[in-house]
Coordinates of C-alpha atoms in Angstrom, one line a residue:
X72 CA 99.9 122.3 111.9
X73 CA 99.9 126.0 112.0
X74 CA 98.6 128.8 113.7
X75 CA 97.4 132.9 112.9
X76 CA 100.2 134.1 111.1
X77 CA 101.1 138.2 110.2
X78 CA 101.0 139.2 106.6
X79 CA 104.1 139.3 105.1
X80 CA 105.3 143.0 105.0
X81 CA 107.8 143.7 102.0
X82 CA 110.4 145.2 104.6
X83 CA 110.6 141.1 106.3
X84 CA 114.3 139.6 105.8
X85 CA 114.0 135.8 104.2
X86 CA 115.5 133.1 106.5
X87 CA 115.7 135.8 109.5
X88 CA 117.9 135.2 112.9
X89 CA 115.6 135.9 115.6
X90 CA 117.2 135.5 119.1
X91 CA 114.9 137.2 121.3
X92 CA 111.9 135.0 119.6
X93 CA 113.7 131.8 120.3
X94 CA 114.8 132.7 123.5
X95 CA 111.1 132.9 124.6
X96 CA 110.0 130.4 123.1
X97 CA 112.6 128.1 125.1
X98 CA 112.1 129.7 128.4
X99 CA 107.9 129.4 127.9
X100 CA 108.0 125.8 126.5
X101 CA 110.8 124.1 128.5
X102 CA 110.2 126.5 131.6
X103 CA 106.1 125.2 131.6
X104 CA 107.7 122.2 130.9
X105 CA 109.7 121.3 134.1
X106 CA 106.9 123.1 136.4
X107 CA 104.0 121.3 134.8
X108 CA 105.9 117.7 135.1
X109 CA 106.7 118.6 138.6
X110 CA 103.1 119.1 139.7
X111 CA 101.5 116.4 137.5
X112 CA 104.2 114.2 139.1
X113 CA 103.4 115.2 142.3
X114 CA 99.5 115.1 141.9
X115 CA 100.0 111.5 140.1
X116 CA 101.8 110.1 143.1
X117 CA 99.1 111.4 145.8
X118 CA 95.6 110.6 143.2
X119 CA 96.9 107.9 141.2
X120 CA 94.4 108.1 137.6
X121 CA 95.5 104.1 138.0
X122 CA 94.4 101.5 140.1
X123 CA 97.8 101.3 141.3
X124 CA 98.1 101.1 145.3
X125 CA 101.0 101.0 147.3
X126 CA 104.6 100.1 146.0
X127 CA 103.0 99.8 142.3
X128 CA 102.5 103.4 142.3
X129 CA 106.5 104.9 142.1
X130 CA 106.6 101.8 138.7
X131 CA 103.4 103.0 137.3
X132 CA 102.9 107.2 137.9
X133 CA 104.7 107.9 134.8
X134 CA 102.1 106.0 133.0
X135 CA 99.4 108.5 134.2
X136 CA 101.7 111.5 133.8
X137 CA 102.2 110.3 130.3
X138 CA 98.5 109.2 129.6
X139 CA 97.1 112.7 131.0
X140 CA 99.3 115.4 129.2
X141 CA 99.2 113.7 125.8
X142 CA 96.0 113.3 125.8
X143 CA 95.6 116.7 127.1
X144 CA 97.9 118.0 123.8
X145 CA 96.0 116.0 122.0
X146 CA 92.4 118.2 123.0
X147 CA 94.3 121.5 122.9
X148 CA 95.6 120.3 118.8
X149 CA 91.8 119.5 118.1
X150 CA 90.7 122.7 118.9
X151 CA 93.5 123.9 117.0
X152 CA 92.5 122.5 113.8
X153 CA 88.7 123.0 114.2
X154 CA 89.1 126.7 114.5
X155 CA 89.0 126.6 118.2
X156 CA 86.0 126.0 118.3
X157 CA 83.8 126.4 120.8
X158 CA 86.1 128.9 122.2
X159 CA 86.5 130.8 118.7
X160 CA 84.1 133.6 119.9
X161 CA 87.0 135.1 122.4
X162 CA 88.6 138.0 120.8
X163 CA 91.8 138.0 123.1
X164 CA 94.0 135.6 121.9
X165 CA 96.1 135.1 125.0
X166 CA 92.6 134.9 126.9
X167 CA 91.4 132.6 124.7
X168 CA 95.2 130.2 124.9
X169 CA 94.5 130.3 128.8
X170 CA 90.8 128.8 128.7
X171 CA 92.3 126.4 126.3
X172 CA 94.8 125.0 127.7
X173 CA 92.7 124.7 131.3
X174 CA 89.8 122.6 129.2
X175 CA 92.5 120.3 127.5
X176 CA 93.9 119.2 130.8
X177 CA 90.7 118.7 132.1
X178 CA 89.6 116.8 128.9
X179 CA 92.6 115.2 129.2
X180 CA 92.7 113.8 132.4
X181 CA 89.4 112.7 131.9
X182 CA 91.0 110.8 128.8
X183 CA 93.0 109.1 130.6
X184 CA 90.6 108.1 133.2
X185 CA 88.0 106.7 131.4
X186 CA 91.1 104.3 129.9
X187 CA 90.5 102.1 133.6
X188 CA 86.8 103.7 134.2
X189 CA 85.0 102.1 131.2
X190 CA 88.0 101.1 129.2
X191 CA 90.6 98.3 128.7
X192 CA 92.5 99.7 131.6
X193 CA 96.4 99.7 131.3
X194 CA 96.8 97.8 128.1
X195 CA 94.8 100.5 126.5
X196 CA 97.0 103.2 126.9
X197 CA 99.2 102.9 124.4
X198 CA 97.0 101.5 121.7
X199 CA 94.5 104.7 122.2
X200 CA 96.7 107.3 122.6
X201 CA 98.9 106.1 119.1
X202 CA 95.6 105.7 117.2
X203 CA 94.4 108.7 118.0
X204 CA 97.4 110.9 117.3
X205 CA 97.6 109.1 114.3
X206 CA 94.1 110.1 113.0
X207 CA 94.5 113.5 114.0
X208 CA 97.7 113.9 112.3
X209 CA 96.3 111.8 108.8
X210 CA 92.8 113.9 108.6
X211 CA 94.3 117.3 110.2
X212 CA 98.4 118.0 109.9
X213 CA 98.7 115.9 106.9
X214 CA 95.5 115.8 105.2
X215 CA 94.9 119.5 106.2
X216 CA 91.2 119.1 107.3
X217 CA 90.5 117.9 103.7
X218 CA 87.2 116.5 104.9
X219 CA 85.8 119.4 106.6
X220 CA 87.5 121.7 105.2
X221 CA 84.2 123.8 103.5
X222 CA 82.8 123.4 107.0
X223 CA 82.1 126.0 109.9
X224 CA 84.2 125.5 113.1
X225 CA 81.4 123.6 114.8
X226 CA 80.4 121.2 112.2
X227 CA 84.2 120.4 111.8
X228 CA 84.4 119.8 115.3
X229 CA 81.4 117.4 114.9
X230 CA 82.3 115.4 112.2
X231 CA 86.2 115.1 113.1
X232 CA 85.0 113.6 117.2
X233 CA 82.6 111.3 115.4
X234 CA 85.1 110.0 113.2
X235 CA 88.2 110.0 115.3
X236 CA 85.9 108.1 118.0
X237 CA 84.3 105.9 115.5
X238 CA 87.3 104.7 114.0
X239 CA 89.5 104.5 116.9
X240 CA 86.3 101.9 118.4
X241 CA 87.0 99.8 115.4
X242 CA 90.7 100.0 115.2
X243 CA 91.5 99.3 119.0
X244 CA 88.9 96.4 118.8
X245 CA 90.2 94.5 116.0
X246 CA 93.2 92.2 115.3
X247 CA 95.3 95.6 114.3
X248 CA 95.0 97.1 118.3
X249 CA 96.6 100.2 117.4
X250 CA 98.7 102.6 115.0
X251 CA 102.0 102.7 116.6
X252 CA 103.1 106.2 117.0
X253 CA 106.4 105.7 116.1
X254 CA 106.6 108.0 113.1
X255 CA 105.5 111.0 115.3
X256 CA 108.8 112.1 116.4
X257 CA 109.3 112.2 112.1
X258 CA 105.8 114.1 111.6
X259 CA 106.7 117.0 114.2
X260 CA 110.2 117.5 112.4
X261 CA 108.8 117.1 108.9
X262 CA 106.0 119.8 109.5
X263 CA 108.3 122.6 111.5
X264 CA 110.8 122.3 108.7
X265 CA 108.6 122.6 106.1
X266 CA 110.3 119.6 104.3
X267 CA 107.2 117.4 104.3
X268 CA 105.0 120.6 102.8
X269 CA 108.2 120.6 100.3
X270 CA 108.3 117.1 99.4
X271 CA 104.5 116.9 98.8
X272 CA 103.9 120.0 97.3
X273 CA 101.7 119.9 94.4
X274 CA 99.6 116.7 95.4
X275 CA 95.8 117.3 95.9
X276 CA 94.3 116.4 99.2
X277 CA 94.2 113.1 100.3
X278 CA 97.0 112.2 98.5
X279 CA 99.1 114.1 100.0
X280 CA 98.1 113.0 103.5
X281 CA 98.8 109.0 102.4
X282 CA 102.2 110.1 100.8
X283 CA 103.2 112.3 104.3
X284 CA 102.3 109.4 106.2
X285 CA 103.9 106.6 103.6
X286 CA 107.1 108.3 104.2
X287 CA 106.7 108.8 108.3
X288 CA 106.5 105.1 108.1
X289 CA 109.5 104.8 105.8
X290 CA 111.7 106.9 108.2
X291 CA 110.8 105.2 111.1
X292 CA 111.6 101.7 109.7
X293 CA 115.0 103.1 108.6
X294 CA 115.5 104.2 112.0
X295 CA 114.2 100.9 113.5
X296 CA 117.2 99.2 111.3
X297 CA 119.8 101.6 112.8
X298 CA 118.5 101.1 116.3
X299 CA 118.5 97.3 115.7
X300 CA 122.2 97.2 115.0
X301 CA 122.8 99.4 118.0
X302 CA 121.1 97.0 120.0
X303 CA 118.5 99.6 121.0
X304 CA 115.4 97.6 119.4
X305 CA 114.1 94.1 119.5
X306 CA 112.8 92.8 115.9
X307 CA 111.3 89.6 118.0
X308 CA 109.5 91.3 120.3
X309 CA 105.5 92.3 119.8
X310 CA 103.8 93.4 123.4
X311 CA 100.8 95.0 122.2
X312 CA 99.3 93.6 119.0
X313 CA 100.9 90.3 116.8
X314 CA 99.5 92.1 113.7
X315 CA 102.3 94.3 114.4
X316 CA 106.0 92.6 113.3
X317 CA 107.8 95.5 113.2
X318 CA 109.4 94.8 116.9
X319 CA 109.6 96.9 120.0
X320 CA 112.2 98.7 122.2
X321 CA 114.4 97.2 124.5
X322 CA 114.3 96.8 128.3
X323 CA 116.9 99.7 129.4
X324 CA 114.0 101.7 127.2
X325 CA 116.7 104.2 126.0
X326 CA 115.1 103.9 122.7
X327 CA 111.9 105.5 124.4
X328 CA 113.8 107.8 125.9
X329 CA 115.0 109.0 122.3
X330 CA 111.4 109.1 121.2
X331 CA 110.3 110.9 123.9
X332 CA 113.0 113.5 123.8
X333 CA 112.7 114.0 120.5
X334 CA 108.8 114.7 120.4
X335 CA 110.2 117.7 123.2
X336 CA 112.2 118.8 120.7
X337 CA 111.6 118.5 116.9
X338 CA 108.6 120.7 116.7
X339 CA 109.4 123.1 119.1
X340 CA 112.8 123.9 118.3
X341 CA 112.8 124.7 114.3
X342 CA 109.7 126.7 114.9
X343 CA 110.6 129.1 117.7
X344 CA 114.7 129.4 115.8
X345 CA 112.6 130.2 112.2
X346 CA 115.0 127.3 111.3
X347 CA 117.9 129.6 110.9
X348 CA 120.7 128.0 109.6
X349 CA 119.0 125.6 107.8
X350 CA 116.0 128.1 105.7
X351 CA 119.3 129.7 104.0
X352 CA 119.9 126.6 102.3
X353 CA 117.4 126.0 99.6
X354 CA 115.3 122.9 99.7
X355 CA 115.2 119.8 99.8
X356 CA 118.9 120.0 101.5
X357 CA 118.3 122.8 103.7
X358 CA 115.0 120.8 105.1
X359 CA 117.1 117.1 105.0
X360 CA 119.8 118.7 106.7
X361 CA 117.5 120.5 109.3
X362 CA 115.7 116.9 109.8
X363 CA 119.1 114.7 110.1
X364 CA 120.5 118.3 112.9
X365 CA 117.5 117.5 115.1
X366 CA 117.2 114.1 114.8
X367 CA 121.5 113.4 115.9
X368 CA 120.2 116.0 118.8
X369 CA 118.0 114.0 119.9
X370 CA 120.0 111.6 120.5
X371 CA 122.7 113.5 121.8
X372 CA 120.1 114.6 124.2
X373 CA 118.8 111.7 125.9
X374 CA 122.4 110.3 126.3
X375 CA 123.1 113.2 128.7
X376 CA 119.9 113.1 130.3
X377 CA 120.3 109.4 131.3
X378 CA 122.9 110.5 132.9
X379 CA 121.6 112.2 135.1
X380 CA 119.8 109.4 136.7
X381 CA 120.7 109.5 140.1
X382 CA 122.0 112.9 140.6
X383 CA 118.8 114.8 139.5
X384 CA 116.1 112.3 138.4
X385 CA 115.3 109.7 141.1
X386 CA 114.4 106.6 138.0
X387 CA 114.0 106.2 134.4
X388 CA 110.6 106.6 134.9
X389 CA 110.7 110.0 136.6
X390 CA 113.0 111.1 133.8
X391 CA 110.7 109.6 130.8
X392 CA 108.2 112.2 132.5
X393 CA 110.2 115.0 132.2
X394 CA 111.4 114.2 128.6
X395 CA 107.8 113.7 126.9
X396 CA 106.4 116.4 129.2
X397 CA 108.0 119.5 126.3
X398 CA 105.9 117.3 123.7
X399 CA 102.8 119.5 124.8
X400 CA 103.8 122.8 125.2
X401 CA 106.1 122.3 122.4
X402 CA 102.7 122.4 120.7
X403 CA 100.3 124.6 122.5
X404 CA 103.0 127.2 122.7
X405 CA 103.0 128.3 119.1
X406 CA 99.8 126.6 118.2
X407 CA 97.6 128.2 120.9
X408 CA 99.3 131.1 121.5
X409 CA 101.6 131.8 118.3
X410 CA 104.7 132.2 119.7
X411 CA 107.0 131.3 116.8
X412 CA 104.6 131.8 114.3
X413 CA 103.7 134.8 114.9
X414 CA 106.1 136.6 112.4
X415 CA 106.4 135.1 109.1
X416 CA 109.6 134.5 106.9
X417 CA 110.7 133.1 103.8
X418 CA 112.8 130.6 103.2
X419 CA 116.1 130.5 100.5
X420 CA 113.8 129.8 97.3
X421 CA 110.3 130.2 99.3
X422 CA 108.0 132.8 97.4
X423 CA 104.7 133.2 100.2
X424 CA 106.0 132.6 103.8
X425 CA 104.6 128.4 104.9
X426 CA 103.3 128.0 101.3
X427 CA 105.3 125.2 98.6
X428 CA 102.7 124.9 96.3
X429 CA 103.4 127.7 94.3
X430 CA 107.0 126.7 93.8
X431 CA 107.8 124.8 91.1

C-alpha cells in the first residue's frame, strides 16, 4: 500500500516532525470527507441505489452511502496497485488523481447497483464488499502483487479482475458467504506504521501475505474478547453466514461505530504525521505502541461522536456515514495523489526509507 515516493536525499532528518504536511493532509482528507458525505447523503436520499421507497429510505440510505464509497475506494486501490493502469499514460499526476477518483465513484456506484440489479440485493452487501477487500488486501497490500508482479500494468490489471471476480463468485456462493472484514481496521494501522512490514520482514512472498493476514485475524479475535466483556459484541449471534461462529456486534452498533471510525483513522493519520512520536522509538515498540495510540483513539473517538447524536447528526445512521466516509480519502489521498508519502524518512533503526528487509 504505497505510492511514488522521492529518493532519499542524504540532507533528510530520520523520524522528521512535519506539521505543515499533516496539517494538509487533515484538512484534504477529513475536509473531502464531510463534503463528499454530505452530497452522497443528499443524492442517496433523493435516487435511492436501493429499492427502498418511502419511510424505508431515512433506515436504509446509509447502506447505499456505505455500499457506493467503499466500493468506490475499493476501484481507486485497484488502480493503485496495477500501476494505474489504464490511466498510467497521464503524465500529471494531480491530473491523473482527478480522472481517478471521478472513474472510481462511477465504478463504484455501479458496484453497488448491480448488488440489487443482477445480485443478491441487500444481503449481499456485506458479504461482497468484505470479500473483496479482503482479496485485494491478501494478493495486493499483503502479498504485494506477488502474482503479477513480473507483469505490465495491463496484464496485472487483467489477471487480478479475473481472479478477484472469480473467486469472490465462489466464495459468496458457498456455505462460507463471505470474509468478514473485521481485521481491516488492523491491516490499515499495521501497513501505515510499518509494524506489519517489520514483523514479516524477511519472509518470501506468499508467505508473508498468509502470516500478515494470520495475525489481522489474531488481533481482531483479541479485540472481539475485549469487546465481549464490554458488552459491545455478541458471541451467539451469526446474521450473515453460520460458517461464521465468531459472533457479531450488538444492536446500539457502537462496536460498528468503532470500526468505522477507526478505518477513518488508522491509515490516514500515521501516514500524513510520518508517525512522529512513535518512528523515534525503534521497532517492534515504536510500531506496537503506534498500533495500541490509534487503536485507544479510536475509541476515544466514536464515544464523542455518539454524542453528538442529536445536536449535529440527526441518527446513528447518519453519523455511521460520516464516520466510514474518511475510510476513502484516507486512502486516495496519499495513494492517488501522494500526499504523505511524498517525502520519505527513516525510521529510529530503519536503513532505506518503507524498506525492513534489509534489517536484520
Amino acid at each position: 500500500m504505497t505510492a511514488e515516493v522521492a529518493p532519499f536525499g542524504p540532507g533528510e532528518v530520520a523520524a522528521p516532525f512535519r506539521p505543515g504536511e499533516a496539517a494538509k493532509g487533515f484538512f484534504w482528507i477529513y475536509g473531502l470527507s464531510i463534503l463528499s458525505c454530505f452530497l452522497v447523503n443528499h443524492w442517496v436520499m433523493s435516487h435511492p441505489i436501493g429499492p427502498w421507497q418511502g419511510e424505508d429510505i431515512a433506515k436504509s440510505f446509509w447502506l447505499d452511502n456505505v455500499s457506493w464509497q467503499i466500493f468506490s475506494a475499493w476501484w481507486a486501490c485497484f488502480f493503485v496497485v496495477c500501476g494505474f493502469w489504464p490511466f498510467n499514460g497521464i503524465e500529471n499526476k494531480t491530473l491523473r488523481g482527478i480522472v481517478v477518483v471521478a472513474v472510481s465513484w462511477v465504478l463504484g456506484w455501479w458496484s453497488a447497483k448491480l448488488i440489487f440489479l443482477v445480485g443478491p440485493g441487500v444481503d449481499g452487501i456485506f458479504p461482497l464488499v468484505g470479500t473483496t477487500w479482503f482479496l485485494l488486501a491478501f494478493f495486493c497490500f499483503a502479498g504485494g502483487n506477488f502474482l503479477v508482479s513480473k507483469l505490465p500494468p495491463a496484464r496485472q490489471f487483467l489477471v487480478h479482475l479475473l481472479l478477484f471476480a472469480g473467486m469472490t463468485y465462489l466464495i459468496t456462493h458457498s456455505a462460507v458467504k463471505w470474509v468478514p472484514a473485521w481485521w481491516f481496521p488492523f491491516l490499515l494501522v499495521g501497513l501505515a506504521t510499518g509494524t506489519l512490514p517489520y514483523l514479516t520482514r524477511g519472509i518470501p512472498q506468499p508467505g508473508k501475505a498468509v502470516l500478515i493476514m494470520s495475525i489481522l485475524f489474531a488481533a481482531a479475535a483479541l479485540c472481539f474478547q475485549i469487546s465481549g466483556v464490554a458488552g459491545l459484541w455478541d458471541f451467539d449471534k451469526s446474521p450473515i453466514s453460520s460458517f461464521w461462529s465468531m459472533g457479531h456486534f450488538t444492536e446500539d452498533s457502537f462496536w460498528l461505530l468503532v470500526f468505522f471510525t477507526a478505518t477513518s483513522i488508522n491509515y490516514a493519520m500515521p501516514i500524513i504525521t510520518h508517525n512522529w512520536p512513535f518512528s523515534r522509538i525503534a521497532m517492534p515498540w515504536g510500531g506496537l505502541l503506534a498500533c495500541l495510540f490509534y487503536l485507544v483513539l479510536d475509541v476515544i473517538v466514536a464515544s464523542l461522536l455518539v454524542k453528538l447524536i442529536g445536536p449535529v447528526f440527526g441518527s446513528m445512521e447518519e453519523l455511521l456515514t460520516y464516520a466510514y466516509m474518511g475510510v476513502n480519502w484516507s486512502l486516495v489521498i496519499p495513494l492517488v495523489f501522494g500526499i504523505g508519502l511524498s517525502e520519505p524518512y527513516l525510521w529510529a533503526g530503519q536503513k532505506t526509507p518503507g524498506e525492513w528487509d534489509d534489517v536484520a
